[in-house]
PDB file of C-alpha atoms in Angstrom:
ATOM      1  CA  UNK E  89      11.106  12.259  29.672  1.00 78.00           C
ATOM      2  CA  UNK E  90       8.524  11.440  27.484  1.00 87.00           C
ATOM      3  CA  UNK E  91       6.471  14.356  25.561  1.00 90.00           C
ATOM      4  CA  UNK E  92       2.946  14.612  25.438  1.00 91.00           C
ATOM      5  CA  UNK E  93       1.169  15.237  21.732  1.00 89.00           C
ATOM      6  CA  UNK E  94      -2.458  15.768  21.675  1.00 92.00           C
ATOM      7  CA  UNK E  95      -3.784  15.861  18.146  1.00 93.00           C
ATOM      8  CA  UNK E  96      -7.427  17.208  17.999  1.00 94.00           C
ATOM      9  CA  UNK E  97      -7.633  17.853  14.099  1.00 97.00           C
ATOM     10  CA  UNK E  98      -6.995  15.432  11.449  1.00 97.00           C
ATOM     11  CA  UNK E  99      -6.592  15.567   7.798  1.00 97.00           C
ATOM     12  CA  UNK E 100      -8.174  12.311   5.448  1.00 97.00           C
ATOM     13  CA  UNK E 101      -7.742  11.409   2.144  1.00 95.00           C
ATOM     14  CA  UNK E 102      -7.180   8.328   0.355  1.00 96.00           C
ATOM     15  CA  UNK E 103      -9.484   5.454  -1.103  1.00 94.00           C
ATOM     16  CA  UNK E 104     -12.111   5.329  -1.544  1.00 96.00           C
ATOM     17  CA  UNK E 105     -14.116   8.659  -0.454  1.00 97.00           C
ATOM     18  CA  UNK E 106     -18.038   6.461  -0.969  1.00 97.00           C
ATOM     19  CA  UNK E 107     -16.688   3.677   1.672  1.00 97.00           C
ATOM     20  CA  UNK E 108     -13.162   4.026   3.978  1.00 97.00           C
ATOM     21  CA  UNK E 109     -13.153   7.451   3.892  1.00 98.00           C
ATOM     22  CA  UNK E 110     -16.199   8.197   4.917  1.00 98.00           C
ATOM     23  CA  UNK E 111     -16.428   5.692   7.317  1.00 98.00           C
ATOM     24  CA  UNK E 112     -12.873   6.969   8.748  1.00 97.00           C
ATOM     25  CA  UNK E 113     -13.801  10.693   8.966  1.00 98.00           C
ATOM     26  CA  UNK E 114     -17.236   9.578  10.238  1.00 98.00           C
ATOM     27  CA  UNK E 115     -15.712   8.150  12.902  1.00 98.00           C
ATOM     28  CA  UNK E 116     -13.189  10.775  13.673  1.00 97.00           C
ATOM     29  CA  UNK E 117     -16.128  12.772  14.211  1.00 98.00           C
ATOM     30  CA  UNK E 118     -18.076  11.047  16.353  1.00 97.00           C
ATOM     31  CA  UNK E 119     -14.849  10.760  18.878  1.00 96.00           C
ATOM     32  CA  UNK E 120     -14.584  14.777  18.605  1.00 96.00           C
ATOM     33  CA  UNK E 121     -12.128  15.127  15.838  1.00 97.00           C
ATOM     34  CA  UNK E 122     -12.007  18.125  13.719  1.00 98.00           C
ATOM     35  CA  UNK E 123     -11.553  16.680  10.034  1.00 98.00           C
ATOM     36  CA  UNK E 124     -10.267  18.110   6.709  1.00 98.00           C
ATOM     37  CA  UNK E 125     -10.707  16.118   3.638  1.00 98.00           C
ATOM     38  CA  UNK E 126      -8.884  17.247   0.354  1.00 97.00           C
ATOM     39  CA  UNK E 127     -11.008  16.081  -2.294  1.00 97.00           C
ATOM     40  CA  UNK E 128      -9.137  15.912  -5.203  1.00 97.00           C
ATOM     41  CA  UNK E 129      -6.752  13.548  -2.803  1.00 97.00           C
ATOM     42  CA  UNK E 130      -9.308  11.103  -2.610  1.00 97.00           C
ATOM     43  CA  UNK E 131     -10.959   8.537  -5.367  1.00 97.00           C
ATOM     44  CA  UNK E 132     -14.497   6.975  -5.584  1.00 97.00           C
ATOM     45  CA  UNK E 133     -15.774   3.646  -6.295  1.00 96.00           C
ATOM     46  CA  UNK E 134     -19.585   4.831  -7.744  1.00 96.00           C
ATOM     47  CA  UNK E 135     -20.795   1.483  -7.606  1.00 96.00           C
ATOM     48  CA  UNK E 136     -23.833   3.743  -8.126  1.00 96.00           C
ATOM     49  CA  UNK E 137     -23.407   7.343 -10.105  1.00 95.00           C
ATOM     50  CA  UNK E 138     -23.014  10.102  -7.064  1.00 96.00           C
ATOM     51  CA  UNK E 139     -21.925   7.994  -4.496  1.00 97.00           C
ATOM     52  CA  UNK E 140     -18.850  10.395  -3.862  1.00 97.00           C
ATOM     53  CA  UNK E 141     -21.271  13.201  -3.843  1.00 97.00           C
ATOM     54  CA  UNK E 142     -23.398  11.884  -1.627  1.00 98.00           C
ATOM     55  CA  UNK E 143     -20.442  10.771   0.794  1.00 98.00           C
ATOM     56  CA  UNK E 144     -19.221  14.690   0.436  1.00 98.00           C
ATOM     57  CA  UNK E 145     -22.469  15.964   1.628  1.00 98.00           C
ATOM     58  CA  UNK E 146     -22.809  13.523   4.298  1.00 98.00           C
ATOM     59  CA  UNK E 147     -19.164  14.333   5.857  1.00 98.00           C
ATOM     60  CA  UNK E 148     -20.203  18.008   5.182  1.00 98.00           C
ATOM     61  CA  UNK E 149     -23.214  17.632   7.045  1.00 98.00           C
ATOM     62  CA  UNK E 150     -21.537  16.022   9.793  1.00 98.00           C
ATOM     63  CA  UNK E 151     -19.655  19.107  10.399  1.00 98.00           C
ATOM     64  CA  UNK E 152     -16.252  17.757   8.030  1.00 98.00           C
ATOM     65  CA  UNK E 153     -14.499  20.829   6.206  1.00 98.00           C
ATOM     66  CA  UNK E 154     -14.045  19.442   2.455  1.00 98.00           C
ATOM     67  CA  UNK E 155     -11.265  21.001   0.575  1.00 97.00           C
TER      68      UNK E 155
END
Protein backbone atom coordinates (compact mmCIF):
# COMPACT_ATOMS: atom_id res chain seq x y z
CA UNK A 1 0.00 0.00 0.00
CA UNK A 2 1.16 3.13 -1.00
CA UNK A 3 0.48 6.39 1.31
CA UNK A 4 -0.86 9.45 0.15
CA UNK A 5 1.09 12.96 1.21
CA UNK A 6 -0.48 16.12 0.22
CA UNK A 7 1.76 19.07 0.96
CA UNK A 8 -0.14 22.44 0.69
CA UNK A 9 2.54 24.75 2.47
CA UNK A 10 6.05 25.11 1.57
CA UNK A 11 9.01 26.68 3.08
CA UNK A 12 11.87 28.59 0.46
CA UNK A 13 15.07 29.76 0.99
CA UNK A 14 18.20 29.62 -0.80
CA UNK A 15 19.90 31.75 -3.68
CA UNK A 16 19.33 34.14 -4.70
CA UNK A 17 16.09 35.90 -3.04
CA UNK A 18 16.11 39.02 -6.32
CA UNK A 19 15.89 36.00 -9.03
CA UNK A 20 15.22 31.93 -8.10
CA UNK A 21 13.62 32.62 -5.15
CA UNK A 22 11.31 34.78 -6.09
CA UNK A 23 10.56 33.26 -9.12
CA UNK A 24 10.13 29.80 -7.09
CA UNK A 25 7.79 31.17 -4.37
CA UNK A 26 6.05 33.18 -7.13
CA UNK A 27 5.22 30.26 -8.63
CA UNK A 28 4.27 28.26 -5.64
CA UNK A 29 1.77 30.82 -5.31
CA UNK A 30 0.20 31.01 -8.28
CA UNK A 31 -0.45 26.96 -8.08
CA UNK A 32 -2.10 27.65 -4.47
CA UNK A 33 0.83 27.09 -2.24
CA UNK A 34 1.07 28.65 1.07
CA UNK A 35 4.85 29.89 1.27
CA UNK A 36 7.25 30.80 4.13
CA UNK A 37 10.49 32.37 3.29
CA UNK A 38 13.20 32.75 6.10
CA UNK A 39 15.07 35.66 5.15
CA UNK A 40 18.14 35.57 6.74
CA UNK A 41 18.30 31.89 4.88
CA UNK A 42 18.39 33.45 1.70
CA UNK A 43 21.20 35.76 -0.21
CA UNK A 44 20.82 38.53 -2.89
CA UNK A 45 22.53 39.33 -6.00
CA UNK A 46 21.67 43.49 -6.04
CA UNK A 47 22.75 43.79 -9.42
CA UNK A 48 20.92 47.02 -8.55
CA UNK A 49 20.87 48.38 -4.64
CA UNK A 50 17.27 47.01 -3.17
CA UNK A 51 16.69 44.37 -5.39
CA UNK A 52 16.16 41.94 -2.32
CA UNK A 53 13.87 44.49 -0.92
CA UNK A 54 11.97 44.87 -3.64
CA UNK A 55 11.71 40.94 -4.21
CA UNK A 56 10.53 40.86 -0.27
CA UNK A 57 7.76 43.20 -0.90
CA UNK A 58 6.72 41.65 -4.01
CA UNK A 59 6.46 37.95 -2.38
CA UNK A 60 4.80 39.87 0.55
CA UNK A 61 2.39 41.36 -1.61
CA UNK A 62 1.64 38.23 -3.23
CA UNK A 63 0.36 36.94 -0.05
CA UNK A 64 4.15 35.06 0.97
CA UNK A 65 4.74 35.12 4.91
CA UNK A 66 8.54 36.40 5.18
CA UNK A 67 10.30 35.34 8.26
Amino acid sequence: MKALIIVDDLTILGLATDYCVKATVLDARDLGFAVTVFENACRAVNLSPGDSAKALATMRDAGVRVV
